[in-house]
PDB file of N, CA and C in Angstrom:
ATOM      1  N   SER A   1      10.562  -6.546   9.203  1.00 83.00           N
ATOM      2  CA  SER A   1       9.134  -6.293   9.283  1.00 83.00           C
ATOM      3  C   SER A   1       8.559  -6.215   7.885  1.00 83.00           C
ATOM      4  N   GLY A   2       7.269  -6.316   7.803  1.00 94.00           N
ATOM      5  CA  GLY A   2       6.620  -6.252   6.510  1.00 94.00           C
ATOM      6  C   GLY A   2       5.119  -6.364   6.657  1.00 94.00           C
ATOM      7  N   GLN A   3       4.467  -6.443   5.528  1.00 97.00           N
ATOM      8  CA  GLN A   3       3.013  -6.522   5.500  1.00 97.00           C
ATOM      9  C   GLN A   3       2.589  -7.525   4.437  1.00 97.00           C
ATOM     10  N   VAL A   4       1.617  -8.348   4.775  1.00 97.00           N
ATOM     11  CA  VAL A   4       0.981  -9.241   3.823  1.00 97.00           C
ATOM     12  C   VAL A   4      -0.467  -8.805   3.728  1.00 97.00           C
ATOM     13  N   ILE A   5      -0.893  -8.478   2.535  1.00 98.00           N
ATOM     14  CA  ILE A   5      -2.287  -8.093   2.309  1.00 98.00           C
ATOM     15  C   ILE A   5      -2.941  -9.227   1.531  1.00 98.00           C
ATOM     16  N   TYR A   6      -4.047  -9.699   2.052  1.00 97.00           N
ATOM     17  CA  TYR A   6      -4.726 -10.833   1.434  1.00 97.00           C
ATOM     18  C   TYR A   6      -6.225 -10.586   1.422  1.00 97.00           C
ATOM     19  N   SER A   7      -6.926 -11.491   0.749  1.00 95.00           N
ATOM     20  CA  SER A   7      -8.373 -11.376   0.651  1.00 95.00           C
ATOM     21  C   SER A   7      -9.033 -12.665   1.100  1.00 95.00           C
ATOM     22  N   ASP A   8     -10.242 -12.535   1.568  1.00 89.00           N
ATOM     23  CA  ASP A   8     -11.025 -13.713   1.919  1.00 89.00           C
ATOM     24  C   ASP A   8     -11.647 -14.358   0.678  1.00 89.00           C
ATOM     25  N   ASN A   9     -11.446 -13.747  -0.489  1.00 93.00           N
ATOM     26  CA  ASN A   9     -12.041 -14.241  -1.732  1.00 93.00           C
ATOM     27  C   ASN A   9     -10.968 -14.539  -2.775  1.00 93.00           C
ATOM     28  N   ASP A  10      -9.749 -14.800  -2.325  1.00 96.00           N
ATOM     29  CA  ASP A  10      -8.630 -15.055  -3.235  1.00 96.00           C
ATOM     30  C   ASP A  10      -8.807 -16.407  -3.904  1.00 96.00           C
ATOM     31  N   GLU A  11      -8.771 -16.420  -5.225  1.00 95.00           N
ATOM     32  CA  GLU A  11      -8.970 -17.655  -5.960  1.00 95.00           C
ATOM     33  C   GLU A  11      -7.665 -18.432  -6.180  1.00 95.00           C
ATOM     34  N   LEU A  12      -6.522 -17.855  -5.810  1.00 97.00           N
ATOM     35  CA  LEU A  12      -5.234 -18.518  -6.002  1.00 97.00           C
ATOM     36  C   LEU A  12      -4.552 -18.929  -4.712  1.00 97.00           C
ATOM     37  N   VAL A  13      -4.768 -18.183  -3.650  1.00 96.00           N
ATOM     38  CA  VAL A  13      -4.113 -18.455  -2.369  1.00 96.00           C
ATOM     39  C   VAL A  13      -5.199 -18.766  -1.333  1.00 96.00           C
ATOM     40  N   THR A  14      -5.095 -19.933  -0.742  1.00 95.00           N
ATOM     41  CA  THR A  14      -6.111 -20.354   0.226  1.00 95.00           C
ATOM     42  C   THR A  14      -5.884 -19.707   1.592  1.00 95.00           C
ATOM     43  N   LYS A  15      -6.932 -19.680   2.377  1.00 94.00           N
ATOM     44  CA  LYS A  15      -6.836 -19.181   3.752  1.00 94.00           C
ATOM     45  C   LYS A  15      -5.862 -20.042   4.549  1.00 94.00           C
ATOM     46  N   GLU A  16      -5.851 -21.326   4.285  1.00 96.00           N
ATOM     47  CA  GLU A  16      -4.923 -22.231   4.965  1.00 96.00           C
ATOM     48  C   GLU A  16      -3.473 -21.853   4.667  1.00 96.00           C
ATOM     49  N   SER A  17      -3.191 -21.448   3.431  1.00 97.00           N
ATOM     50  CA  SER A  17      -1.839 -21.018   3.064  1.00 97.00           C
ATOM     51  C   SER A  17      -1.451 -19.747   3.801  1.00 97.00           C
ATOM     52  N   ILE A  18      -2.393 -18.836   3.945  1.00 97.00           N
ATOM     53  CA  ILE A  18      -2.134 -17.591   4.682  1.00 97.00           C
ATOM     54  C   ILE A  18      -1.856 -17.916   6.147  1.00 97.00           C
ATOM     55  N   ASN A  19      -2.652 -18.805   6.728  1.00 96.00           N
ATOM     56  CA  ASN A  19      -2.453 -19.199   8.130  1.00 96.00           C
ATOM     57  C   ASN A  19      -1.103 -19.884   8.328  1.00 96.00           C
ATOM     58  N   GLU A  20      -0.723 -20.729   7.382  1.00 97.00           N
ATOM     59  CA  GLU A  20       0.566 -21.415   7.473  1.00 97.00           C
ATOM     60  C   GLU A  20       1.723 -20.412   7.398  1.00 97.00           C
ATOM     61  N   LEU A  21       1.627 -19.462   6.488  1.00 97.00           N
ATOM     62  CA  LEU A  21       2.655 -18.423   6.380  1.00 97.00           C
ATOM     63  C   LEU A  21       2.742 -17.623   7.674  1.00 97.00           C
ATOM     64  N   ASP A  22       1.602 -17.250   8.213  1.00 96.00           N
ATOM     65  CA  ASP A  22       1.566 -16.502   9.469  1.00 96.00           C
ATOM     66  C   ASP A  22       2.257 -17.285  10.583  1.00 96.00           C
ATOM     67  N   ASN A  23       1.961 -18.567  10.697  1.00 96.00           N
ATOM     68  CA  ASN A  23       2.576 -19.400  11.734  1.00 96.00           C
ATOM     69  C   ASN A  23       4.079 -19.535  11.545  1.00 96.00           C
ATOM     70  N   ARG A  24       4.520 -19.669  10.308  1.00 95.00           N
ATOM     71  CA  ARG A  24       5.957 -19.770  10.038  1.00 95.00           C
ATOM     72  C   ARG A  24       6.675 -18.479  10.406  1.00 95.00           C
ATOM     73  N   ILE A  25       6.077 -17.364  10.082  1.00 95.00           N
ATOM     74  CA  ILE A  25       6.702 -16.071  10.390  1.00 95.00           C
ATOM     75  C   ILE A  25       6.749 -15.864  11.899  1.00 95.00           C
ATOM     76  N   LYS A  26       5.671 -16.202  12.589  1.00 93.00           N
ATOM     77  CA  LYS A  26       5.618 -16.027  14.043  1.00 93.00           C
ATOM     78  C   LYS A  26       6.680 -16.848  14.763  1.00 93.00           C
ATOM     79  N   SER A  27       7.104 -17.951  14.161  1.00 93.00           N
ATOM     80  CA  SER A  27       8.105 -18.804  14.794  1.00 93.00           C
ATOM     81  C   SER A  27       9.523 -18.249  14.659  1.00 93.00           C
ATOM     82  N   GLN A  28       9.706 -17.211  13.859  1.00 93.00           N
ATOM     83  CA  GLN A  28      11.021 -16.613  13.663  1.00 93.00           C
ATOM     84  C   GLN A  28      11.218 -15.457  14.641  1.00 93.00           C
ATOM     85  N   LYS A  29      12.357 -15.422  15.268  1.00 90.00           N
ATOM     86  CA  LYS A  29      12.650 -14.362  16.233  1.00 90.00           C
ATOM     87  C   LYS A  29      12.943 -13.055  15.512  1.00 90.00           C
ATOM     88  N   GLY A  30      12.398 -11.980  16.056  1.00 91.00           N
ATOM     89  CA  GLY A  30      12.690 -10.649  15.540  1.00 91.00           C
ATOM     90  C   GLY A  30      12.006 -10.287  14.237  1.00 91.00           C
ATOM     91  N   VAL A  31      11.075 -11.099  13.797  1.00 92.00           N
ATOM     92  CA  VAL A  31      10.381 -10.825  12.541  1.00 92.00           C
ATOM     93  C   VAL A  31       8.942 -10.447  12.861  1.00 92.00           C
ATOM     94  N   GLU A  32       8.550  -9.280  12.405  1.00 92.00           N
ATOM     95  CA  GLU A  32       7.178  -8.821  12.620  1.00 92.00           C
ATOM     96  C   GLU A  32       6.531  -8.533  11.274  1.00 92.00           C
ATOM     97  N   VAL A  33       5.487  -9.251  10.977  1.00 95.00           N
ATOM     98  CA  VAL A  33       4.752  -9.050   9.736  1.00 95.00           C
ATOM     99  C   VAL A  33       3.289  -8.833  10.086  1.00 95.00           C
ATOM    100  N   ILE A  34       2.727  -7.780   9.542  1.00 95.00           N
ATOM    101  CA  ILE A  34       1.320  -7.464   9.760  1.00 95.00           C
ATOM    102  C   ILE A  34       0.502  -8.070   8.621  1.00 95.00           C
ATOM    103  N   PHE A  35      -0.534  -8.802   8.972  1.00 97.00           N
ATOM    104  CA  PHE A  35      -1.434  -9.378   7.985  1.00 97.00           C
ATOM    105  C   PHE A  35      -2.696  -8.521   7.929  1.00 97.00           C
ATOM    106  N   SER A  36      -3.016  -8.047   6.737  1.00 97.00           N
ATOM    107  CA  SER A  36      -4.187  -7.193   6.541  1.00 97.00           C
ATOM    108  C   SER A  36      -5.106  -7.850   5.519  1.00 97.00           C
ATOM    109  N   LYS A  37      -6.388  -7.941   5.867  1.00 96.00           N
ATOM    110  CA  LYS A  37      -7.355  -8.578   4.976  1.00 96.00           C
ATOM    111  C   LYS A  37      -8.242  -7.520   4.317  1.00 96.00           C
ATOM    112  N   ILE A  38      -8.457  -7.697   3.022  1.00 97.00           N
ATOM    113  CA  ILE A  38      -9.406  -6.858   2.287  1.00 97.00           C
ATOM    114  C   ILE A  38     -10.566  -7.760   1.878  1.00 97.00           C
ATOM    115  N   LYS A  39     -11.708  -7.485   2.440  1.00 96.00           N
ATOM    116  CA  LYS A  39     -12.885  -8.324   2.207  1.00 96.00           C
ATOM    117  C   LYS A  39     -13.370  -8.201   0.762  1.00 96.00           C
ATOM    118  N   GLY A  40     -13.690  -9.362   0.195  1.00 95.00           N
ATOM    119  CA  GLY A  40     -14.324  -9.407  -1.115  1.00 95.00           C
ATOM    120  C   GLY A  40     -13.409  -9.187  -2.304  1.00 95.00           C
ATOM    121  N   ALA A  41     -12.121  -9.026  -2.070  1.00 96.00           N
ATOM    122  CA  ALA A  41     -11.197  -8.801  -3.188  1.00 96.00           C
ATOM    123  C   ALA A  41     -10.772 -10.132  -3.791  1.00 96.00           C
ATOM    124  N   ASN A  42     -10.414 -10.102  -5.072  1.00 96.00           N
ATOM    125  CA  ASN A  42      -9.829 -11.288  -5.671  1.00 96.00           C
ATOM    126  C   ASN A  42      -8.315 -11.226  -5.504  1.00 96.00           C
ATOM    127  N   HIS A  43      -7.585 -12.154  -6.120  1.00 96.00           N
ATOM    128  CA  HIS A  43      -6.133 -12.225  -5.940  1.00 96.00           C
ATOM    129  C   HIS A  43      -5.429 -10.940  -6.377  1.00 96.00           C
ATOM    130  N   PHE A  44      -5.980 -10.270  -7.369  1.00 97.00           N
ATOM    131  CA  PHE A  44      -5.359  -9.062  -7.916  1.00 97.00           C
ATOM    132  C   PHE A  44      -6.005  -7.777  -7.400  1.00 97.00           C
ATOM    133  N   PHE A  45      -6.908  -7.920  -6.449  1.00 97.00           N
ATOM    134  CA  PHE A  45      -7.592  -6.789  -5.808  1.00 97.00           C
ATOM    135  C   PHE A  45      -8.360  -5.924  -6.811  1.00 97.00           C
ATOM    136  N   LYS A  46      -8.857  -6.569  -7.860  1.00 96.00           N
ATOM    137  CA  LYS A  46      -9.631  -5.846  -8.872  1.00 96.00           C
ATOM    138  C   LYS A  46     -10.862  -5.215  -8.232  1.00 96.00           C
ATOM    139  N   GLU A  47     -11.059  -3.945  -8.517  1.00 97.00           N
ATOM    140  CA  GLU A  47     -12.151  -3.131  -7.989  1.00 97.00           C
ATOM    141  C   GLU A  47     -12.041  -2.909  -6.482  1.00 97.00           C
ATOM    142  N   LYS A  48     -10.881  -3.224  -5.917  1.00 97.00           N
ATOM    143  CA  LYS A  48     -10.605  -2.966  -4.498  1.00 97.00           C
ATOM    144  C   LYS A  48      -9.286  -2.201  -4.361  1.00 97.00           C
ATOM    145  N   GLU A  49      -8.907  -1.507  -5.432  1.00 98.00           N
ATOM    146  CA  GLU A  49      -7.633  -0.799  -5.450  1.00 98.00           C
ATOM    147  C   GLU A  49      -7.560   0.280  -4.376  1.00 98.00           C
ATOM    148  N   LYS A  50      -8.680   0.945  -4.133  1.00 98.00           N
ATOM    149  CA  LYS A  50      -8.696   1.993  -3.112  1.00 98.00           C
ATOM    150  C   LYS A  50      -8.427   1.401  -1.725  1.00 98.00           C
ATOM    151  N   GLU A  51      -9.076   0.285  -1.422  1.00 98.00           N
ATOM    152  CA  GLU A  51      -8.859  -0.371  -0.138  1.00 98.00           C
ATOM    153  C   GLU A  51      -7.418  -0.857  -0.008  1.00 98.00           C
ATOM    154  N   LEU A  52      -6.872  -1.376  -1.112  1.00 98.00           N
ATOM    155  CA  LEU A  52      -5.478  -1.824  -1.118  1.00 98.00           C
ATOM    156  C   LEU A  52      -4.537  -0.659  -0.831  1.00 98.00           C
ATOM    157  N   ARG A  53      -4.747   0.446  -1.518  1.00 98.00           N
ATOM    158  CA  ARG A  53      -3.927   1.639  -1.304  1.00 98.00           C
ATOM    159  C   ARG A  53      -4.033   2.121   0.148  1.00 98.00           C
ATOM    160  N   ASN A  54      -5.234   2.113   0.698  1.00 98.00           N
ATOM    161  CA  ASN A  54      -5.426   2.554   2.080  1.00 98.00           C
ATOM    162  C   ASN A  54      -4.658   1.681   3.065  1.00 98.00           C
ATOM    163  N   GLU A  55      -4.675   0.372   2.847  1.00 97.00           N
ATOM    164  CA  GLU A  55      -3.944  -0.542   3.737  1.00 97.00           C
ATOM    165  C   GLU A  55      -2.439  -0.304   3.648  1.00 97.00           C
ATOM    166  N   ILE A  56      -1.942  -0.094   2.451  1.00 97.00           N
ATOM    167  CA  ILE A  56      -0.510   0.165   2.270  1.00 97.00           C
ATOM    168  C   ILE A  56      -0.132   1.490   2.913  1.00 97.00           C
ATOM    169  N   GLU A  57      -0.922   2.521   2.676  1.00 97.00           N
ATOM    170  CA  GLU A  57      -0.632   3.840   3.268  1.00 97.00           C
ATOM    171  C   GLU A  57      -0.679   3.786   4.789  1.00 97.00           C
ATOM    172  N   LYS A  58      -1.638   3.069   5.338  1.00 96.00           N
ATOM    173  CA  LYS A  58      -1.747   2.940   6.797  1.00 96.00           C
ATOM    174  C   LYS A  58      -0.490   2.281   7.368  1.00 96.00           C
ATOM    175  N   TYR A  59      -0.032   1.234   6.721  1.00 95.00           N
ATOM    176  CA  TYR A  59       1.174   0.536   7.170  1.00 95.00           C
ATOM    177  C   TYR A  59       2.389   1.465   7.113  1.00 95.00           C
ATOM    178  N   ILE A  60       2.543   2.170   6.021  1.00 95.00           N
ATOM    179  CA  ILE A  60       3.697   3.071   5.871  1.00 95.00           C
ATOM    180  C   ILE A  60       3.655   4.168   6.923  1.00 95.00           C
ATOM    181  N   LYS A  61       2.503   4.755   7.160  1.00 94.00           N
ATOM    182  CA  LYS A  61       2.386   5.792   8.180  1.00 94.00           C
ATOM    183  C   LYS A  61       2.736   5.268   9.554  1.00 94.00           C
ATOM    184  N   GLU A  62       2.268   4.082   9.882  1.00 91.00           N
ATOM    185  CA  GLU A  62       2.576   3.488  11.198  1.00 91.00           C
ATOM    186  C   GLU A  62       4.070   3.220  11.337  1.00 91.00           C
ATOM    187  N   LYS A  63       4.699   2.734  10.311  1.00 89.00           N
ATOM    188  CA  LYS A  63       6.106   2.355  10.385  1.00 89.00           C
ATOM    189  C   LYS A  63       7.049   3.544  10.274  1.00 89.00           C
ATOM    190  N   THR A  64       6.598   4.642   9.704  1.00 90.00           N
ATOM    191  CA  THR A  64       7.482   5.800   9.557  1.00 90.00           C
ATOM    192  C   THR A  64       7.161   6.928  10.522  1.00 90.00           C
ATOM    193  N   SER A  65       6.197   6.733  11.390  1.00 84.00           N
ATOM    194  CA  SER A  65       5.803   7.807  12.305  1.00 84.00           C
ATOM    195  C   SER A  65       6.888   8.155  13.310  1.00 84.00           C
ATOM    196  N   LEU A  66       7.793   7.232  13.567  1.00 70.00           N
ATOM    197  CA  LEU A  66       8.859   7.483  14.548  1.00 70.00           C
ATOM    198  C   LEU A  66      10.122   8.030  13.900  1.00 70.00           C
ATOM    199  N   ILE A  67      10.152   8.115  12.595  1.00 64.00           N
ATOM    200  CA  ILE A  67      11.346   8.598  11.893  1.00 64.00           C
ATOM    201  C   ILE A  67      11.370  10.110  11.860  1.00 64.00           C
TER     202      ILE A  67
END
């Protein structure tokens, strides 16, 4: 399992690349990856660090809640 965090304003990675990665992962058995989008962020999430941290913390809480 894992998480991919991306932006709709990424200047290095296209939306098509994100969709292709998502499709490739979905075709693998037993692999679960959550895709999270941060609106308006650039590739390095400049000035969106708080939103990035929130997405990471949310994922960790969800994945460790059963431990």
